């Protein structure tokens, strides 16, 4: 069975719309409406270009529409369509002009690019070569390593867990009071994607150390350089990777 | 035949009990990875996190379980009680999700999360087996509390419950059930405890299902001063039916508007006439509350780890000249320095209660969202802070206007030229403070309010009886204030014009088609 060209157009447009809405429907992470409008514009142009590639298919596409206006036997359908189209146009216009009471969308980069040099504890670190000094113990002295992981855990449960949570899920008992929410460490999309030097940077300089694209004015992450020693920071990093069974990313 | 069925039925029960028995060795592994941080290596509640927690983690060795459902004269909790506390009271096990703090499925208003997303039921039974060994728990001899006598909630039952509540509960729970009692409470281990605020169902450790309230009234809360009202030896013994009436009444006290939701915008409503300066004005009726969680300041020294205020509700109205905010928060104590009664409740002469509103000095240009740093701004992006301070026996209420240029970098200036005023009233466990200011002040360092713009706003509160002072306070993140613009005629005119235009186009098309 051959699908009429007009119907093909409608189906293709709906499919495109569904694809752009899918991240919201399935992941709860919407694409901003302004982007969807732009994507849809290009999609419709593309679909029209394909469907009007030859004279014949163009006729097939616009045929039913022409017939609607010209064929006297379709008068009833025509009258219905002629009423519905202006109503739809009015509704779309209304949605455009009505005052929006939705809060502004704040697009924010969760993992912004780190600086090349990090200045904390009165020293300057090269982010390209900065490594967790205790990581090598994992192979060289596993017993010592376990000890340091435990010490890191104590640091975590005395400083971090109110926000990042008992389960390292980013849902500590004070976490709900902050916006943006504290990051979870469980799962494969936060610390598993990062090098330990990045995590060290984020902990030691906190919210105020973020670059502009990460909205530093909103982050509640404290500047841990003020509270923890360098040693404690490296140990707590060991702990958060160990507890969540994540492996830090490395340059190789 | 019948015997076979009974045998099969009994066999089906075996795995259930096997599960309930749990493997303590496996449980130990889970405990040593997940639980000891708070509850301690030996289960005595002295893990590394313990000193920062209110309420403190349970000391299993004390054999006192606050939220058990075995009768008051039975010390031991049931296996199901332990299971429910570890798994979380989420949506099964007699709980309902709608009460809980957002994203929190464990015991509300505490740091005990629900573990069902990380531990399997089997692992939970294992860890319970291990804890039972640690604490030397024995199986309860008396069974579960019997809920079969439940009296369904009704106007009549709630009215009866209210009378019983008045005579038996208000000393600790307050006249309106906000936990603003007149009695200082401590638990058996010497920790200060506060009675539950019944108007915030989302903060109930378990939830406010009448069955759970009935359980607390019947069993008491072991280890605390909440007694059993089923104990025949108690002077305050209530009949079974009376306890159900009280439970129904307490459940009815919930004020859902106080539960912080996903709404981040306070919508200021335009009013005719003057904006109110007091909280009892009718003009407030047209505006709705937006509620936010308040969490302690744990970002910079000196930090607070023992918060006593957990949320704030705000509404706003404005006219051509002024804007007013009604700020309402529950505080169990009116902290009145110099007052003997306040001193007794607070454990020493209290400090003054206080509240602050933070606003940027300048709004970000259209399309941008940059705000001042939420911790009191910065030199390049300063903030306005409206700091209201409660009274003492000698001082009246006060209002300071501060210029914030960074954490602890602030200077007071005269509030008079900005037309800033504030007036607070304390009523049975709730502070209601109205802050009012001119929309446009002509003062360079002031925010100038603009209709239809999203204005960043955040809040901080100090409970003087909790000795909150300086940077030790509770706070919110940045949210929004929006002065809802009057919807102009354009909202009607434009869609109509477009519809007519489209219709006209259709007619032209039709005409040209007919001509052919």
PDB file of C-alpha atoms in Angstrom, chain B residues 96-202:
ATOM      1  CA  UNK B  96       2.838   7.179  51.741  1.00  0.00           C
ATOM      2  CA  UNK B  97       5.259   9.078  49.600  1.00  0.00           C
ATOM      3  CA  UNK B  98       3.331  12.346  49.525  1.00  0.00           C
ATOM      4  CA  UNK B  99       4.396  13.258  53.011  1.00  0.00           C
ATOM      5  CA  UNK B 100       8.075  12.982  52.583  1.00  0.00           C
ATOM      6  CA  UNK B 101      10.765  15.533  51.966  1.00  0.00           C
ATOM      7  CA  UNK B 102      11.437  15.711  48.241  1.00  0.00           C
ATOM      8  CA  UNK B 103      13.899  13.040  47.119  1.00  0.00           C
ATOM      9  CA  UNK B 104      14.065  11.648  50.632  1.00  0.00           C
ATOM     10  CA  UNK B 105      12.623   8.220  51.218  1.00  0.00           C
ATOM     11  CA  UNK B 106      14.084   7.444  54.598  1.00  0.00           C
ATOM     12  CA  UNK B 107      13.165   8.820  57.993  1.00  0.00           C
ATOM     13  CA  UNK B 108      12.199  12.437  57.401  1.00  0.00           C
ATOM     14  CA  UNK B 109      13.920  15.294  59.209  1.00  0.00           C
ATOM     15  CA  UNK B 110      16.807  12.993  60.099  1.00  0.00           C
ATOM     16  CA  UNK B 111      19.829  11.782  58.149  1.00  0.00           C
ATOM     17  CA  UNK B 112      18.666   8.144  57.900  1.00  0.00           C
ATOM     18  CA  UNK B 113      17.941   7.482  54.216  1.00  0.00           C
ATOM     19  CA  UNK B 114      15.859   4.632  52.821  1.00  0.00           C
ATOM     20  CA  UNK B 115      18.167   1.923  51.521  1.00  0.00           C
ATOM     21  CA  UNK B 116      15.883   0.152  49.091  1.00  0.00           C
ATOM     22  CA  UNK B 117      17.621   1.641  46.066  1.00  0.00           C
ATOM     23  CA  UNK B 118      20.985   0.257  47.135  1.00  0.00           C
ATOM     24  CA  UNK B 119      20.335  -2.885  49.173  1.00  0.00           C
ATOM     25  CA  UNK B 120      18.208  -5.869  48.207  1.00  0.00           C
ATOM     26  CA  UNK B 121      15.595  -7.111  50.688  1.00  0.00           C
ATOM     27  CA  UNK B 122      17.879 -10.045  51.381  1.00  0.00           C
ATOM     28  CA  UNK B 123      20.782  -7.746  52.242  1.00  0.00           C
ATOM     29  CA  UNK B 124      18.503  -5.700  54.496  1.00  0.00           C
ATOM     30  CA  UNK B 125      17.491  -8.859  56.383  1.00  0.00           C
ATOM     31  CA  UNK B 126      21.182  -9.780  56.635  1.00  0.00           C
ATOM     32  CA  UNK B 127      22.105  -6.420  58.101  1.00  0.00           C
ATOM     33  CA  UNK B 128      19.193  -6.643  60.544  1.00  0.00           C
ATOM     34  CA  UNK B 129      20.443 -10.060  61.651  1.00  0.00           C
ATOM     35  CA  UNK B 130      23.852  -8.487  62.310  1.00  0.00           C
ATOM     36  CA  UNK B 131      22.405  -5.518  64.215  1.00  0.00           C
ATOM     37  CA  UNK B 132      20.274  -7.840  66.339  1.00  0.00           C
ATOM     38  CA  UNK B 133      23.452  -9.651  67.310  1.00  0.00           C
ATOM     39  CA  UNK B 134      25.297  -6.395  68.057  1.00  0.00           C
ATOM     40  CA  UNK B 135      22.511  -5.117  70.268  1.00  0.00           C
ATOM     41  CA  UNK B 136      21.625  -8.538  71.679  1.00  0.00           C
ATOM     42  CA  UNK B 137      17.998  -8.109  70.669  1.00  0.00           C
ATOM     43  CA  UNK B 138      15.531 -10.849  71.452  1.00  0.00           C
ATOM     44  CA  UNK B 139      12.334 -11.710  69.644  1.00  0.00           C
ATOM     45  CA  UNK B 140       9.426  -9.671  71.030  1.00  0.00           C
ATOM     46  CA  UNK B 141       7.145 -11.667  73.320  1.00  0.00           C
ATOM     47  CA  UNK B 142       4.118  -9.474  72.763  1.00  0.00           C
ATOM     48  CA  UNK B 143       2.999  -9.240  69.146  1.00  0.00           C
ATOM     49  CA  UNK B 144       2.224  -6.240  67.003  1.00  0.00           C
ATOM     50  CA  UNK B 145       0.053  -3.370  68.100  1.00  0.00           C
ATOM     51  CA  UNK B 146      -3.515  -4.130  67.056  1.00  0.00           C
ATOM     52  CA  UNK B 147      -4.922  -1.604  64.566  1.00  0.00           C
ATOM     53  CA  UNK B 148      -8.265  -3.375  64.100  1.00  0.00           C
ATOM     54  CA  UNK B 149     -10.128  -0.920  66.325  1.00  0.00           C
ATOM     55  CA  UNK B 150      -9.398   1.963  63.921  1.00  0.00           C
ATOM     56  CA  UNK B 151     -11.982   4.741  64.019  1.00  0.00           C
ATOM     57  CA  UNK B 152     -12.343   6.273  60.586  1.00  0.00           C
ATOM     58  CA  UNK B 153     -11.614   9.987  60.435  1.00  0.00           C
ATOM     59  CA  UNK B 154     -14.723  12.192  60.494  1.00  0.00           C
ATOM     60  CA  UNK B 155     -15.663  15.689  61.598  1.00  0.00           C
ATOM     61  CA  UNK B 156     -17.039  14.223  64.782  1.00  0.00           C
ATOM     62  CA  UNK B 157     -13.904  12.189  65.523  1.00  0.00           C
ATOM     63  CA  UNK B 158     -11.632  15.167  64.779  1.00  0.00           C
ATOM     64  CA  UNK B 159     -13.705  17.406  67.093  1.00  0.00           C
ATOM     65  CA  UNK B 160     -13.465  14.841  69.891  1.00  0.00           C
ATOM     66  CA  UNK B 161      -9.743  14.448  69.253  1.00  0.00           C
ATOM     67  CA  UNK B 162      -9.274  18.209  69.503  1.00  0.00           C
ATOM     68  CA  UNK B 163     -10.760  18.269  73.019  1.00  0.00           C
ATOM     69  CA  UNK B 164      -8.588  15.364  74.170  1.00  0.00           C
ATOM     70  CA  UNK B 165      -5.527  17.004  72.583  1.00  0.00           C
ATOM     71  CA  UNK B 166      -6.213  20.249  74.466  1.00  0.00           C
ATOM     72  CA  UNK B 167      -6.170  18.444  77.820  1.00  0.00           C
ATOM     73  CA  UNK B 168      -3.312  16.047  77.222  1.00  0.00           C
ATOM     74  CA  UNK B 169      -0.932  17.162  74.485  1.00  0.00           C
ATOM     75  CA  UNK B 170      -0.627  20.955  74.346  1.00  0.00           C
ATOM     76  CA  UNK B 171       1.888  21.235  77.177  1.00  0.00           C
ATOM     77  CA  UNK B 172       4.542  19.810  74.853  1.00  0.00           C
ATOM     78  CA  UNK B 173       3.017  20.104  71.383  1.00  0.00           C
ATOM     79  CA  UNK B 174       1.592  23.630  71.707  1.00  0.00           C
ATOM     80  CA  UNK B 175      -1.938  25.033  71.368  1.00  0.00           C
ATOM     81  CA  UNK B 176      -1.962  24.601  67.585  1.00  0.00           C
ATOM     82  CA  UNK B 177       0.257  21.508  67.476  1.00  0.00           C
ATOM     83  CA  UNK B 178       3.354  23.266  66.157  1.00  0.00           C
ATOM     84  CA  UNK B 179       5.627  21.753  68.778  1.00  0.00           C
ATOM     85  CA  UNK B 180       5.966  25.129  70.509  1.00  0.00           C
ATOM     86  CA  UNK B 181       5.320  23.658  73.934  1.00  0.00           C
ATOM     87  CA  UNK B 182       6.074  25.192  77.289  1.00  0.00           C
ATOM     88  CA  UNK B 183       8.164  22.293  78.536  1.00  0.00           C
ATOM     89  CA  UNK B 184      11.858  21.691  78.009  1.00  0.00           C
ATOM     90  CA  UNK B 185      12.440  18.147  76.755  1.00  0.00           C
ATOM     91  CA  UNK B 186      15.452  15.848  76.800  1.00  0.00           C
ATOM     92  CA  UNK B 187      15.807  12.230  75.776  1.00  0.00           C
ATOM     93  CA  UNK B 188      17.247   9.497  77.990  1.00  0.00           C
ATOM     94  CA  UNK B 189      20.750  10.098  76.645  1.00  0.00           C
ATOM     95  CA  UNK B 190      20.536  13.784  77.542  1.00  0.00           C
ATOM     96  CA  UNK B 191      20.026  15.173  74.022  1.00  0.00           C
ATOM     97  CA  UNK B 192      17.676  18.101  73.653  1.00  0.00           C
ATOM     98  CA  UNK B 193      14.540  17.002  71.804  1.00  0.00           C
ATOM     99  CA  UNK B 194      11.682  18.957  70.283  1.00  0.00           C
ATOM    100  CA  UNK B 195       8.096  17.789  69.859  1.00  0.00           C
ATOM    101  CA  UNK B 196       6.909  17.244  66.285  1.00  0.00           C
ATOM    102  CA  UNK B 197       5.277  20.141  64.448  1.00  0.00           C
ATOM    103  CA  UNK B 198       2.008  18.552  63.321  1.00  0.00           C
ATOM    104  CA  UNK B 199       1.312  21.182  60.693  1.00  0.00           C
ATOM    105  CA  UNK B 200       4.271  19.884  58.657  1.00  0.00           C
ATOM    106  CA  UNK B 201       3.266  16.333  57.806  1.00  0.00           C
ATOM    107  CA  UNK B 202       6.281  16.053  55.481  1.00  0.00           C
TER     108      UNK B 202
END
